[in-house]
Coordinates of C-alpha atoms in Angstrom, one line a residue:
Chain Z
M28 CA -23.3 -39.2 27.7
A29 CA -25.3 -39.2 24.3
T30 CA -27.2 -36.1 25.2
L31 CA -23.8 -34.7 26.7
T32 CA -22.2 -35.5 22.9
I33 CA -25.3 -33.9 21.1
K34 CA -24.7 -30.5 23.5
N35 CA -21.5 -30.5 22.7
S36 CA -21.7 -30.4 19.2
V37 CA -24.8 -27.7 18.8
V38 CA -22.4 -25.7 21.7
G39 CA -19.2 -25.8 18.9
S40 CA -21.8 -25.1 15.7
V41 CA -23.0 -22.0 17.2
S42 CA -19.5 -20.9 18.6
L43 CA -18.4 -21.2 15.2
V44 CA -21.6 -19.6 13.4
G45 CA -20.8 -16.9 16.3
R46 CA -17.0 -16.6 15.4
W47 CA -17.8 -16.8 11.7
T48 CA -20.4 -13.7 11.8
T49 CA -18.0 -12.0 14.1
E50 CA -15.0 -12.0 12.0
R51 CA -17.0 -11.1 9.0
L52 CA -18.9 -8.1 10.9
T53 CA -15.4 -7.2 12.1
N54 CA -14.1 -6.8 8.1
L55 CA -17.4 -5.5 7.2
G56 CA -16.4 -2.3 9.8
A57 CA -12.6 -2.5 8.7
F58 CA -13.6 -1.8 5.5
G59 CA -16.4 1.1 6.8
R60 CA -13.3 2.6 8.2
Y61 CA -11.2 2.4 5.5
I62 CA -13.7 4.0 3.5
Y63 CA -14.2 6.8 5.5
E64 CA -10.6 7.2 5.9
I65 CA -10.2 7.3 2.0
F66 CA -12.8 10.0 1.3
R67 CA -11.2 12.2 4.4
Q68 CA -8.2 12.2 3.0
A69 CA -9.3 12.6 -0.2
C70 CA -10.7 15.7 1.3
T71 CA -7.4 16.5 2.8
P72 CA -4.9 18.6 0.7
P73 CA -2.4 18.2 -1.2
I74 CA -4.7 17.4 -4.3
R75 CA -2.0 15.2 -6.2
W76 CA -3.1 16.4 -9.7
D77 CA 0.0 14.8 -11.5
L78 CA -0.9 11.3 -9.8
I79 CA -4.4 11.6 -10.7
F80 CA -3.7 12.3 -14.5
Q81 CA -1.5 9.3 -14.1
Q82 CA -4.0 6.7 -13.3
L83 CA -6.5 8.8 -15.6
E84 CA -4.2 7.9 -18.3
F85 CA -3.7 4.1 -17.0
V86 CA -7.5 3.4 -16.2
G87 CA -9.1 5.5 -19.2
N88 CA -6.6 6.1 -22.3
Q89 CA -5.9 2.9 -21.9
S90 CA -9.1 1.0 -21.6
L91 CA -10.2 2.9 -24.2
N92 CA -9.7 0.3 -27.1
I93 CA -11.4 -2.8 -25.1
I94 CA -14.0 -0.9 -24.2
I95 CA -15.0 0.1 -28.2
L96 CA -14.4 -3.0 -29.3
T97 CA -16.7 -5.0 -26.5
G98 CA -19.1 -2.1 -26.8
F99 CA -19.6 -2.6 -30.3
F100 CA -19.9 -6.6 -30.2
T101 CA -22.0 -6.4 -27.5
G102 CA -24.5 -4.3 -29.1
A103 CA -24.1 -6.1 -32.5
V104 CA -24.8 -9.5 -30.8
F105 CA -27.5 -8.0 -28.7
A106 CA -29.3 -6.7 -31.8
L107 CA -28.9 -10.0 -33.4
Q108 CA -30.6 -12.0 -30.3
I109 CA -33.6 -9.7 -30.0
G110 CA -33.8 -9.0 -33.8
G111 CA -34.7 -12.3 -34.6
I112 CA -37.5 -12.4 -31.8
F113 CA -38.8 -9.3 -32.8
Q114 CA -39.0 -10.2 -36.8
I115 CA -41.4 -13.0 -35.0
F116 CA -43.5 -10.0 -34.2
R117 CA -42.7 -7.4 -37.2
A118 CA -41.4 -5.2 -34.8
E119 CA -37.6 -5.1 -36.2
S120 CA -38.0 -1.5 -35.7
I121 CA -37.8 -1.3 -32.2
M122 CA -34.5 -3.7 -32.0
G123 CA -32.5 -1.0 -31.6
A124 CA -34.5 0.8 -29.2
A125 CA -34.6 -2.0 -27.1
T126 CA -30.6 -2.6 -27.6
A127 CA -30.3 1.3 -26.7
K128 CA -32.3 0.5 -23.6
A129 CA -30.6 -2.7 -22.0
L130 CA -27.1 -1.2 -22.7
T131 CA -27.8 2.2 -21.2
R132 CA -29.6 1.0 -18.3
E133 CA -27.7 -2.2 -17.4
M134 CA -25.3 -3.6 -20.2
A135 CA -23.0 -0.8 -20.5
P136 CA -22.2 -0.1 -16.8
L137 CA -22.1 -3.5 -16.0
M138 CA -19.7 -4.6 -18.8
T139 CA -18.0 -1.5 -18.4
A140 CA -17.5 -2.0 -14.5
F141 CA -16.4 -6.0 -15.0
L142 CA -13.7 -5.2 -18.0
L143 CA -12.4 -2.5 -15.8
T144 CA -12.4 -5.0 -12.4
G145 CA -10.3 -7.3 -14.7
R146 CA -8.0 -4.9 -16.1
A147 CA -7.5 -2.0 -14.2
G148 CA -8.7 -3.3 -10.9
S149 CA -6.4 -6.4 -11.3
A150 CA -3.5 -3.9 -11.9
M151 CA -4.0 -1.8 -9.1
T152 CA -4.3 -4.6 -6.5
A153 CA -0.8 -6.3 -8.0
E154 CA 0.6 -3.0 -8.0
I155 CA -0.1 -2.0 -4.9
S156 CA 0.7 -5.2 -2.9
T157 CA 4.0 -5.8 -4.4
M158 CA 4.6 -2.2 -3.6
R159 CA 3.2 -3.8 -0.2
V160 CA 5.8 -7.1 0.1
N161 CA 8.6 -5.0 -1.1
E162 CA 8.1 -2.7 2.2
Q163 CA 7.9 0.2 -0.5
V164 CA 4.6 1.1 1.6
D165 CA 6.6 0.4 4.9
A166 CA 8.9 3.1 3.4
M167 CA 6.0 5.6 2.4
E168 CA 5.0 5.3 6.0
A169 CA 8.5 6.2 7.7
M170 CA 8.9 9.0 5.4
A171 CA 5.6 10.4 6.8
V172 CA 3.2 10.0 3.8
D173 CA 0.0 8.5 4.3
P174 CA -0.5 5.4 1.5
I175 CA -4.1 6.1 1.3
H176 CA -3.7 9.7 0.4
Y177 CA -0.6 8.9 -1.7
L178 CA -1.9 5.9 -3.6
V179 CA -5.7 5.1 -2.9
V180 CA -7.1 8.3 -2.9
P181 CA -5.8 9.4 -6.7
R182 CA -6.4 5.9 -8.1
L183 CA -10.4 6.4 -6.5
I184 CA -11.0 10.0 -8.4
A185 CA -9.6 9.0 -11.4
S186 CA -11.6 6.1 -11.2
M187 CA -15.0 8.2 -10.4
L188 CA -14.4 10.6 -13.2
I189 CA -13.1 8.2 -15.7
I190 CA -15.5 4.7 -15.6
P191 CA -18.7 6.9 -16.1
L192 CA -17.2 8.3 -18.7
L193 CA -15.8 5.1 -20.7
C194 CA -19.9 3.5 -19.7
A195 CA -21.1 6.8 -21.8
I196 CA -18.6 5.3 -24.8
F197 CA -20.0 1.8 -24.5
I198 CA -23.3 2.7 -24.5
F199 CA -22.7 4.9 -27.7
V200 CA -20.3 2.2 -29.4
G201 CA -22.9 -0.4 -28.4
T202 CA -25.9 1.3 -29.8
F203 CA -23.6 1.5 -33.2
G204 CA -23.2 -2.0 -33.2
A205 CA -26.9 -2.1 -32.7
F206 CA -27.2 0.0 -35.7
V207 CA -25.2 -1.5 -38.0
T208 CA -26.7 -5.4 -37.2
G209 CA -30.3 -3.8 -37.4
V210 CA -29.8 -2.0 -40.9
A211 CA -27.1 -4.5 -42.5
V212 CA -28.7 -7.5 -41.1
F213 CA -32.9 -6.9 -40.5
D214 CA -33.0 -3.9 -43.2
V215 CA -34.4 -1.5 -40.4
D216 CA -34.5 1.9 -41.7
V217 CA -32.0 4.3 -40.3
G218 CA -34.1 7.0 -39.7
I219 CA -37.0 5.0 -37.7
F220 CA -34.1 2.9 -36.2
I221 CA -32.8 6.7 -34.6
D222 CA -36.6 7.8 -33.9
R223 CA -37.1 4.6 -32.0
I224 CA -34.3 5.2 -29.6
K225 CA -35.6 8.8 -29.4
W226 CA -38.7 7.9 -28.0
M227 CA -37.7 4.9 -25.8
V228 CA -34.6 6.1 -24.1
D229 CA -34.5 9.5 -22.2
A230 CA -32.2 11.2 -20.1
R231 CA -33.4 9.4 -16.8
D232 CA -31.9 6.3 -18.4
I233 CA -28.6 7.6 -19.4
F234 CA -28.5 8.9 -16.0
N235 CA -29.0 6.1 -14.3
G236 CA -27.0 4.2 -16.1
L237 CA -23.7 7.2 -15.7
E238 CA -24.8 6.6 -11.7
K239 CA -24.5 3.0 -11.5
A240 CA -21.1 3.4 -13.6
F241 CA -20.4 5.9 -11.0
V242 CA -20.6 3.8 -7.5
F243 CA -19.1 0.8 -9.2
S244 CA -16.1 2.9 -9.8
I245 CA -16.0 3.6 -6.3
I246 CA -16.6 -0.2 -5.7
I247 CA -13.4 -1.2 -8.3
A248 CA -10.9 1.7 -6.7
S249 CA -11.6 1.2 -3.1
I250 CA -11.5 -2.5 -3.2
A251 CA -8.5 -3.2 -5.7
C252 CA -6.4 -1.0 -3.5
R253 CA -7.5 -2.3 0.0
Y254 CA -6.5 -6.0 -1.0
G255 CA -3.1 -4.2 -2.3
L256 CA -2.5 -2.5 0.9
N257 CA -3.3 -6.0 3.1
A258 CA -1.3 -8.2 1.0
S259 CA 1.2 -10.3 2.7
G260 CA 3.9 -12.9 1.9
G261 CA 5.9 -12.6 -1.1
A262 CA 5.0 -13.3 -5.0
K263 CA 2.2 -15.5 -3.6
G264 CA 0.8 -13.2 -1.3
V265 CA 0.5 -10.9 -4.5
G266 CA -1.7 -13.3 -6.7
R267 CA -3.5 -14.3 -3.7
A268 CA -4.4 -10.6 -3.7
T269 CA -5.2 -10.2 -6.7
T270 CA -7.7 -13.0 -7.3
T271 CA -9.3 -12.4 -4.6
S272 CA -9.8 -8.8 -4.9
V273 CA -11.2 -9.5 -8.7
V274 CA -13.7 -11.9 -7.3
M275 CA -14.6 -9.9 -4.4
T276 CA -15.0 -6.7 -6.4
L277 CA -17.3 -8.5 -9.2
L278 CA -19.7 -9.9 -6.0
V279 CA -19.9 -6.9 -4.7
I280 CA -20.8 -5.1 -7.9
L281 CA -23.2 -7.8 -8.9
F282 CA -25.2 -7.4 -5.4
C283 CA -24.9 -3.6 -5.4
D284 CA -26.4 -3.7 -9.1
V285 CA -29.4 -5.4 -7.5
F286 CA -29.7 -2.7 -5.1
I287 CA -29.0 0.4 -7.2
T288 CA -31.4 -1.4 -10.1
Y289 CA -34.6 -1.7 -7.5
V290 CA -34.0 1.6 -5.9
Q291 CA -33.7 3.4 -9.2
L292 CA -37.0 1.1 -10.5
R293 CA -38.9 2.5 -7.3
L294 CA -38.0 6.4 -7.7
Chain L
M3 CA 25.0 9.5 28.9
T4 CA 22.3 11.6 27.4
S5 CA 19.5 9.7 25.9
I6 CA 17.2 10.3 22.9
I7 CA 14.6 7.3 23.2
T8 CA 14.4 5.7 26.0
F9 CA 11.8 2.4 26.1
K10 CA 10.2 1.8 29.6
N11 CA 9.3 -1.8 30.6
I12 CA 8.0 -2.2 27.0
T13 CA 6.2 -5.1 26.2
K14 CA 4.8 -7.0 23.2
R15 CA 2.8 -9.9 22.0
F16 CA 2.4 -11.4 19.0
G17 CA -0.2 -14.6 20.0
A18 CA 1.0 -16.1 22.9
R19 CA 5.0 -15.2 22.5
A20 CA 6.2 -12.2 23.8
V21 CA 9.0 -10.5 21.8
L22 CA 9.7 -7.9 23.3
D23 CA 9.3 -8.5 27.6
H24 CA 9.6 -5.8 29.8
L25 CA 12.2 -4.1 27.8
D26 CA 13.9 -1.0 29.2
L27 CA 16.2 0.7 26.4
E28 CA 18.1 3.6 26.0
I29 CA 19.4 5.1 23.3
P30 CA 22.4 7.4 23.4
R31 CA 22.0 10.9 21.4
G32 CA 24.6 11.7 18.8
K33 CA 26.0 7.9 18.8
I34 CA 25.7 4.9 16.0
T35 CA 23.7 2.5 18.4
F36 CA 23.9 -1.1 17.4
I37 CA 21.3 -3.1 17.9
V38 CA 22.4 -6.8 17.7
G39 CA 21.1 -10.8 18.3
K40 CA 20.1 -13.5 16.2
S41 CA 16.8 -13.7 13.8
G42 CA 13.6 -13.5 15.7
E43 CA 14.6 -11.7 18.6
G44 CA 13.2 -8.5 18.6
K45 CA 15.1 -6.1 16.5
S46 CA 12.5 -5.2 13.8
V47 CA 10.2 -5.1 16.1
T48 CA 11.9 -2.7 18.3
I49 CA 12.5 -0.1 15.0
K50 CA 9.2 -0.2 14.4
H51 CA 7.8 0.6 17.8
I52 CA 10.7 3.9 17.5
M53 CA 9.1 5.0 14.1
G54 CA 5.6 4.5 15.6
L55 CA 5.0 1.8 13.1
L56 CA 3.7 -0.8 16.1
K57 CA 2.3 0.2 19.8
P58 CA 3.3 -1.7 22.8
D59 CA 0.9 -3.9 24.6
E60 CA 2.4 -2.3 27.6
G61 CA 5.0 0.1 28.5
R62 CA 6.1 3.6 27.3
I63 CA 8.3 5.0 24.6
I64 CA 9.9 8.6 25.0
V65 CA 11.7 9.8 22.0
D66 CA 13.1 13.6 22.8
G67 CA 11.3 13.8 26.0
I68 CA 8.1 13.4 24.7
D69 CA 5.9 9.9 25.0
I70 CA 4.6 9.1 21.7
T71 CA 3.0 6.0 23.1
D72 CA -0.5 7.3 22.5
F73 CA 0.2 9.4 19.6
E74 CA -2.8 9.8 16.7
Q75 CA -2.0 9.1 13.2
E76 CA -1.3 12.5 12.4
E77 CA 1.1 13.3 15.8
L78 CA 2.9 10.1 14.2
R79 CA 2.8 11.3 10.9
Q80 CA 4.4 14.5 12.3
Y81 CA 7.1 13.0 14.7
R82 CA 8.3 10.7 11.7
K83 CA 10.1 13.6 9.8
K84 CA 12.6 13.2 11.8
F85 CA 13.7 10.3 11.2
G86 CA 15.5 8.7 8.2
M87 CA 15.0 5.2 7.7
L88 CA 17.5 2.4 5.1
F89 CA 15.1 -0.7 4.8
Q90 CA 16.7 -4.0 4.9
Q91 CA 16.3 -4.7 1.2
A92 CA 16.3 -0.7 0.4
A93 CA 12.4 -0.5 -0.8
L94 CA 13.3 2.1 -3.5
F95 CA 9.8 3.1 -5.5
D96 CA 10.4 0.8 -8.8
S97 CA 8.1 3.2 -10.9
M98 CA 10.7 6.4 -10.1
T99 CA 14.3 7.0 -11.1
V100 CA 16.9 7.1 -8.7
G101 CA 16.4 11.3 -8.6
E102 CA 13.1 10.9 -8.0
N103 CA 12.9 8.5 -5.5
V104 CA 15.6 11.0 -3.3
L105 CA 13.3 14.0 -4.2
F106 CA 10.4 12.2 -2.6
P107 CA 10.5 13.1 1.2
L108 CA 11.3 16.7 -0.1
K109 CA 8.8 17.2 -2.4
E110 CA 6.5 15.8 0.5
H111 CA 7.7 17.5 3.2
T112 CA 9.3 21.0 2.1
K113 CA 8.5 24.3 0.3
L114 CA 11.9 24.4 -1.2
P115 CA 12.1 25.8 -5.1
L116 CA 12.5 22.6 -7.4
D117 CA 16.4 23.6 -8.4
E118 CA 17.1 23.8 -4.9
M119 CA 15.5 20.3 -4.1
L120 CA 17.3 19.2 -6.8
K121 CA 20.9 20.3 -6.2
R122 CA 20.3 19.0 -2.8
V123 CA 19.4 15.4 -4.7
E124 CA 22.6 15.5 -6.3
M125 CA 25.0 16.6 -3.4
T126 CA 23.2 13.7 -1.4
L127 CA 24.0 11.3 -4.0
A128 CA 27.2 12.4 -4.5
Q129 CA 27.5 11.9 -0.3
V130 CA 26.9 8.6 -1.0
G131 CA 29.3 8.0 -4.1
L132 CA 26.8 7.8 -6.5
P133 CA 26.8 11.2 -8.6
N134 CA 24.8 11.3 -11.9
M135 CA 22.8 8.2 -11.1
Q136 CA 19.7 10.6 -11.3
H137 CA 18.1 9.3 -14.2
K138 CA 18.4 5.5 -13.9
F139 CA 16.1 3.0 -12.0
P140 CA 16.0 0.8 -9.2
T141 CA 16.3 -2.2 -11.4
E142 CA 19.4 -0.7 -13.2
L143 CA 21.4 -0.3 -9.9
S144 CA 23.2 -3.3 -8.1
T145 CA 22.1 -4.3 -4.2
G146 CA 24.9 -2.2 -2.9
E147 CA 23.9 0.7 -4.9
K148 CA 20.4 0.6 -4.2
K149 CA 21.6 0.2 -0.4
R150 CA 23.2 3.8 -0.9
V151 CA 20.2 5.5 -2.9
G152 CA 18.0 4.1 -0.1
L153 CA 20.7 6.3 2.1
A154 CA 20.9 8.9 0.3
R155 CA 16.5 8.9 0.4
A156 CA 16.7 8.8 3.8
L157 CA 19.4 11.5 4.9
V158 CA 18.1 14.0 2.0
S159 CA 15.8 15.9 4.4
R160 CA 18.2 15.9 7.2
P161 CA 16.7 13.8 9.6
E162 CA 17.8 14.1 13.7
I163 CA 17.6 10.1 13.9
I164 CA 18.3 7.4 11.0
L165 CA 17.0 4.0 11.3
Y166 CA 19.6 1.4 9.3
D167 CA 17.6 -1.9 9.5
E168 CA 20.0 -4.9 8.5
P169 CA 22.1 -2.6 6.5
T170 CA 24.3 -5.5 5.2
T171 CA 22.5 -8.4 5.1
G172 CA 22.9 -10.3 1.9
M173 CA 25.8 -8.0 1.0
D174 CA 29.6 -9.6 -0.2
P175 CA 32.0 -8.2 2.4
L176 CA 33.7 -5.5 0.4
V177 CA 30.0 -3.6 -0.1
S178 CA 29.1 -4.6 4.0
E179 CA 32.7 -2.9 4.8
M180 CA 31.6 0.2 2.1
I181 CA 28.7 0.5 3.9
D182 CA 29.6 0.3 7.6
E183 CA 32.4 3.2 6.3
L184 CA 29.7 5.2 5.1
I185 CA 27.5 4.8 8.3
V186 CA 30.4 6.1 10.4
R187 CA 31.0 9.0 7.7
V188 CA 27.1 10.1 7.7
N189 CA 27.1 10.3 11.6
A190 CA 30.4 11.9 11.8
E191 CA 29.3 14.4 8.9
I192 CA 25.9 15.2 10.1
E193 CA 26.3 17.2 13.5
G194 CA 24.0 15.9 16.1
I195 CA 22.5 12.9 14.1
T196 CA 22.0 9.8 15.9
S197 CA 22.1 6.3 14.0
I198 CA 20.4 3.5 14.8
V199 CA 21.9 0.0 13.2
I200 CA 19.7 -3.1 13.2
S201 CA 22.2 -6.2 12.7
H202 CA 23.1 -9.4 13.6
D203 CA 26.5 -8.7 12.6
L204 CA 28.3 -8.3 16.3
K205 CA 31.8 -8.4 14.6
A206 CA 30.5 -5.4 12.2
A207 CA 28.4 -3.7 15.8
L208 CA 32.3 -3.9 17.4
A209 CA 34.0 -2.1 14.6
T210 CA 31.6 0.7 13.8
G211 CA 29.5 1.0 17.0
E212 CA 29.5 3.6 19.6
Y213 CA 27.2 1.8 21.9
I214 CA 25.7 -1.9 21.7
I215 CA 22.7 -3.2 22.7
F216 CA 22.3 -6.9 22.6
L217 CA 18.8 -8.2 22.8
Y218 CA 18.2 -12.2 23.7
K219 CA 14.5 -13.5 24.5
G220 CA 12.7 -10.1 24.4
K221 CA 15.2 -8.5 26.6
I222 CA 18.9 -6.7 27.1
A223 CA 21.3 -9.4 27.5
L224 CA 24.3 -6.5 27.4
A225 CA 24.5 -2.5 26.3
G226 CA 27.0 -1.3 26.4
A227 CA 30.5 0.4 24.9
P228 CA 32.4 -2.2 22.1
K229 CA 35.0 -3.0 25.3
D230 CA 31.9 -4.0 27.1
F231 CA 31.4 -6.8 25.0
K232 CA 35.1 -7.5 24.2
S233 CA 35.5 -8.5 27.8
T234 CA 32.0 -9.8 28.7
K235 CA 31.8 -13.3 30.5
D236 CA 28.2 -13.5 29.2
P237 CA 28.3 -17.1 28.1
V238 CA 25.3 -16.2 25.7
V239 CA 26.9 -13.4 24.0
R240 CA 29.9 -15.3 23.8
Q241 CA 28.4 -17.9 21.6
F242 CA 26.5 -15.2 19.4
F243 CA 30.3 -13.7 19.3
S244 CA 31.7 -16.9 18.4
G245 CA 29.2 -17.9 16.1
K246 CA 28.8 -21.4 17.5
V247 CA 26.0 -23.8 17.7
E248 CA 26.7 -24.9 21.0
G249 CA 26.2 -22.9 24.0
P250 CA 23.5 -21.6 26.4
M251 CA 21.5 -19.9 23.9
E252 CA 18.1 -21.3 22.8
F253 CA 17.0 -21.7 19.0
L254 CA 13.2 -21.6 18.5

């Protein structure tokens, strides 16, 4: 009897794990098909320039203030933190370079992606999921218009164009924040500050940072729109879709960040 | 009767429940057909099958002589151009004005010059009794006006078949009457158009419809002209018609 119970519970556990794995793999497969469909649709005319410009304005222009503010304070605070440590070793002159390097390679793409997930990604999910639960997406399909082509592709293209640019602005403003801290707090010479940055930060660092921002832009737009299109269940469903989309985007960004960093450092 | 849409032995299950159960259905060309039944009897599922938004588990769907059952997405997209659909909540795009909403299908599927498209939008809005409304947003409209804009959007591309999903649900009697009149007027004015109305309002169906299909338990309980419904002895149809809870009809 006891053997039978153990056997049943083992079979039950295995089947549970099996079901969980199958579901995850099915979701992953569906997401892969969705990504393929987005890029296929992106290559299908017409190119909806008006919608792309609307999204450029929304994702880019409307996020500019928060990117500038966050970039400046991130650079300034980071410089304050490492400046204190470098001061012990009398190496304040390279604090600007260290900040710029960290901003360029890691902090700017990651912070930009996090900010854009919260500001633009969540809005994308909320807007599309509201359209879904109010039958507007169904209406679009009924009018023979593909929602991926009309809703997802313009958001993806705009994100791919503008997020790397916002990341570049973040790097520039963040470095300026570090410059202000370095010159005002640690009394670093302006010429030396700039010279050390030129010495330590090269084009490859900038390229690697922007490369990350580019990949993150695809993650933000595609996950946000996917959760929006799959929403159901009224206002509660919209809230659920938005929260899940933000959490999932952040997790995928962090996972991909490790992977991309590893590949970039190996190459 | 020449059919424009034929369902052959259609079954659609959601979980263990068969919403459509070996359904054979024919919708006549050029007439106003009402598909009626109580909630959950598969009316909306039927309309979604017609539009190709759902695929049946079994059976074939023939529209205008073409079997659409196994159509791929791209074929379905082309096929859907022959339809106009009025949704239950009108489903207008909130971010667009009334004019832009009605213009939407024309911009997507025609290469007409813009001024001609705008002229057609104006004309269609006037046809549904809403002239000079182009610049308003859906949030500024009453429920009845939203429905009429939804109807204008469905009509503007001159579809062969127009589908109405519960067009009078939640409306006051006057607006309901007006929508019913509009359905009749549209069908009379546009030559060759077939109107399919999903409704649970049997009285409106009797007043407005030319052909009525009554769905019960995923099958047709009765199909025919309004006079057939008025004279029927079918206890389920009579119970639905009378609106009484007591009777042979099962409630889920």
